[in-house]
Amino acid sequence: MLNRLLVVSAALAVAFNLTGCVTERVVIDRRPEYRPVVSEGVIVQQGPPPLIVERVAVSPGPGYHWVPGHWVWSGRYVWNPGHWVLRPRPAAVWVHHHWERRGSGWVFVAGYWR
């Protein structure tokens, strides 16, 4: 019984140590028409923080494009992480989300396929 308990404990210890090694999270959006988390037209008085440099995971397959993360406004700036999106057509080019200075505020401009 003690040997069995030791084997199970050792297996659990190995499993917990291996799960601690996983640092990447791959997000895949299979919808060809990606929609941002926040709507356009929201005027924010303060500019967004600097972009976060993300580690890009391996593509899930042919035809996918990495859409980088971006800041969204939800009463404060919140980071929306990058993810893989299936291209709507092979020659499609992604125009990135970005914030534009307009007057005394900032406006979110959603990314789109061109």
mmCIF file of C-alpha atoms in Angstrom:
data_model
loop_
_atom_site.group_PDB
_atom_site.id
_atom_site.type_symbol
_atom_site.label_atom_id
_atom_site.label_comp_id
_atom_site.label_asym_id
_atom_site.label_seq_id
_atom_site.Cartn_x
_atom_site.Cartn_y
_atom_site.Cartn_z
ATOM 1 C CA MET A 1 0.000 0.000 0.000
ATOM 2 C CA LEU A 2 2.843 2.389 0.865
ATOM 3 C CA ASN A 3 4.589 1.652 -2.475
ATOM 4 C CA ARG A 4 1.371 2.362 -4.358
ATOM 5 C CA LEU A 5 0.947 5.666 -2.470
ATOM 6 C CA LEU A 6 4.546 6.650 -3.293
ATOM 7 C CA VAL A 7 4.055 5.855 -6.989
ATOM 8 C CA VAL A 8 0.849 7.904 -7.165
ATOM 9 C CA SER A 9 2.491 10.799 -5.275
ATOM 10 C CA ALA A 10 5.484 10.741 -7.622
ATOM 11 C CA ALA A 11 3.206 10.698 -10.686
ATOM 12 C CA LEU A 12 1.234 13.667 -9.361
ATOM 13 C CA ALA A 13 4.436 15.582 -8.612
ATOM 14 C CA VAL A 14 5.664 15.018 -12.169
ATOM 15 C CA ALA A 15 2.284 16.057 -13.600
ATOM 16 C CA PHE A 16 2.217 19.280 -11.553
ATOM 17 C CA ASN A 17 5.786 20.113 -12.569
ATOM 18 C CA LEU A 18 4.991 19.567 -16.257
ATOM 19 C CA THR A 19 1.862 21.714 -16.158
ATOM 20 C CA GLY A 20 3.954 24.541 -14.754
ATOM 21 C CA CYS A 21 6.086 24.428 -17.917
ATOM 22 C CA VAL A 22 3.204 25.286 -20.237
ATOM 23 C CA THR A 23 3.361 29.028 -20.806
ATOM 24 C CA GLU A 24 1.655 29.534 -24.175
ATOM 25 C CA ARG A 25 -2.039 29.852 -24.783
ATOM 26 C CA VAL A 26 -3.148 29.548 -28.384
ATOM 27 C CA VAL A 27 -6.392 31.280 -29.265
ATOM 28 C CA ILE A 28 -7.981 30.488 -32.597
ATOM 29 C CA ASP A 29 -10.841 32.467 -34.094
ATOM 30 C CA ARG A 30 -12.344 30.494 -36.969
ATOM 31 C CA ARG A 31 -14.797 33.243 -37.915
ATOM 32 C CA PRO A 32 -13.642 34.943 -41.125
ATOM 33 C CA GLU A 33 -15.241 38.219 -40.055
ATOM 34 C CA TYR A 34 -13.445 39.154 -36.843
ATOM 35 C CA ARG A 35 -15.195 41.711 -34.638
ATOM 36 C CA PRO A 36 -13.363 43.699 -31.947
ATOM 37 C CA VAL A 37 -14.334 43.573 -28.286
ATOM 38 C CA VAL A 38 -15.163 47.299 -28.222
ATOM 39 C CA SER A 39 -17.189 49.297 -30.727
ATOM 40 C CA GLU A 40 -15.742 52.100 -32.764
ATOM 41 C CA GLY A 41 -16.697 55.670 -32.027
ATOM 42 C CA VAL A 42 -15.875 55.613 -28.304
ATOM 43 C CA ILE A 43 -13.855 58.733 -27.496
ATOM 44 C CA VAL A 44 -11.316 58.236 -24.709
ATOM 45 C CA GLN A 45 -9.560 61.212 -23.154
ATOM 46 C CA GLN A 46 -6.281 59.403 -22.459
ATOM 47 C CA GLY A 47 -4.118 57.637 -25.009
ATOM 48 C CA PRO A 48 -3.560 53.880 -24.891
ATOM 49 C CA PRO A 49 -0.551 52.345 -23.119
ATOM 50 C CA PRO A 50 2.315 51.018 -25.251
ATOM 51 C CA LEU A 51 1.542 47.799 -27.118
ATOM 52 C CA ILE A 52 2.520 44.563 -25.394
ATOM 53 C CA VAL A 53 4.981 42.402 -27.294
ATOM 54 C CA GLU A 54 3.409 38.965 -27.540
ATOM 55 C CA ARG A 55 4.990 35.622 -28.214
ATOM 56 C CA VAL A 56 3.333 34.219 -31.325
ATOM 57 C CA ALA A 57 2.511 30.521 -31.129
ATOM 58 C CA VAL A 58 2.918 28.207 -34.106
ATOM 59 C CA SER A 59 0.157 28.569 -36.688
ATOM 60 C CA PRO A 60 -2.632 26.007 -36.317
ATOM 61 C CA GLY A 61 -2.573 25.353 -40.054
ATOM 62 C CA PRO A 62 -2.473 26.798 -43.549
ATOM 63 C CA GLY A 63 -4.666 29.803 -44.222
ATOM 64 C CA TYR A 64 -4.393 31.275 -40.720
ATOM 65 C CA HIS A 65 -3.157 34.786 -39.921
ATOM 66 C CA TRP A 66 -1.947 36.069 -36.556
ATOM 67 C CA VAL A 67 -3.971 39.108 -35.414
ATOM 68 C CA PRO A 68 -1.820 40.922 -32.845
ATOM 69 C CA GLY A 69 -3.237 41.940 -29.501
ATOM 70 C CA HIS A 70 -4.506 45.456 -28.909
ATOM 71 C CA TRP A 71 -5.858 47.697 -26.195
ATOM 72 C CA VAL A 72 -9.629 48.019 -25.809
ATOM 73 C CA TRP A 73 -11.543 50.479 -23.647
ATOM 74 C CA SER A 74 -13.832 49.115 -20.959
ATOM 75 C CA GLY A 75 -13.871 52.032 -18.509
ATOM 76 C CA ARG A 76 -10.086 51.583 -18.547
ATOM 77 C CA TYR A 77 -7.630 50.115 -21.051
ATOM 78 C CA VAL A 78 -7.688 46.312 -21.120
ATOM 79 C CA TRP A 79 -5.372 44.156 -23.236
ATOM 80 C CA ASN A 80 -7.125 41.940 -25.789
ATOM 81 C CA PRO A 81 -4.542 39.225 -26.620
ATOM 82 C CA GLY A 82 -3.566 38.254 -30.138
ATOM 83 C CA HIS A 83 -4.991 35.157 -31.760
ATOM 84 C CA TRP A 84 -5.083 33.149 -34.963
ATOM 85 C CA VAL A 85 -7.828 33.908 -37.496
ATOM 86 C CA LEU A 86 -8.717 31.976 -40.618
ATOM 87 C CA ARG A 87 -8.260 34.207 -43.670
ATOM 88 C CA PRO A 88 -11.506 34.872 -45.551
ATOM 89 C CA ARG A 89 -9.603 34.401 -48.846
ATOM 90 C CA PRO A 90 -5.975 33.526 -49.669
ATOM 91 C CA ALA A 91 -4.880 37.031 -50.753
ATOM 92 C CA ALA A 92 -6.569 38.867 -47.862
ATOM 93 C CA VAL A 93 -4.401 41.316 -45.915
ATOM 94 C CA TRP A 94 -5.168 42.230 -42.305
ATOM 95 C CA VAL A 95 -5.175 45.946 -41.404
ATOM 96 C CA HIS A 96 -4.456 46.151 -37.669
ATOM 97 C CA HIS A 97 -6.649 47.604 -34.951
ATOM 98 C CA HIS A 98 -5.343 50.923 -33.739
ATOM 99 C CA TRP A 99 -6.156 54.066 -31.779
ATOM 100 C CA GLU A 100 -6.268 57.429 -33.579
ATOM 101 C CA ARG A 101 -5.913 60.833 -32.012
ATOM 102 C CA ARG A 102 -9.027 62.883 -32.898
ATOM 103 C CA GLY A 103 -9.424 66.322 -31.424
ATOM 104 C CA SER A 104 -8.834 66.133 -27.688
ATOM 105 C CA GLY A 105 -9.405 62.372 -27.434
ATOM 106 C CA TRP A 106 -8.598 58.941 -28.839
ATOM 107 C CA VAL A 107 -10.860 56.764 -31.000
ATOM 108 C CA PHE A 108 -10.542 53.011 -31.562
ATOM 109 C CA VAL A 109 -10.407 51.928 -35.210
ATOM 110 C CA ALA A 110 -11.216 48.255 -35.670
ATOM 111 C CA GLY A 111 -9.004 46.055 -37.813
ATOM 112 C CA TYR A 112 -10.364 44.631 -41.034
ATOM 113 C CA TRP A 113 -9.533 42.437 -44.006
ATOM 114 C CA ARG A 114 -8.517 44.197 -47.199
#
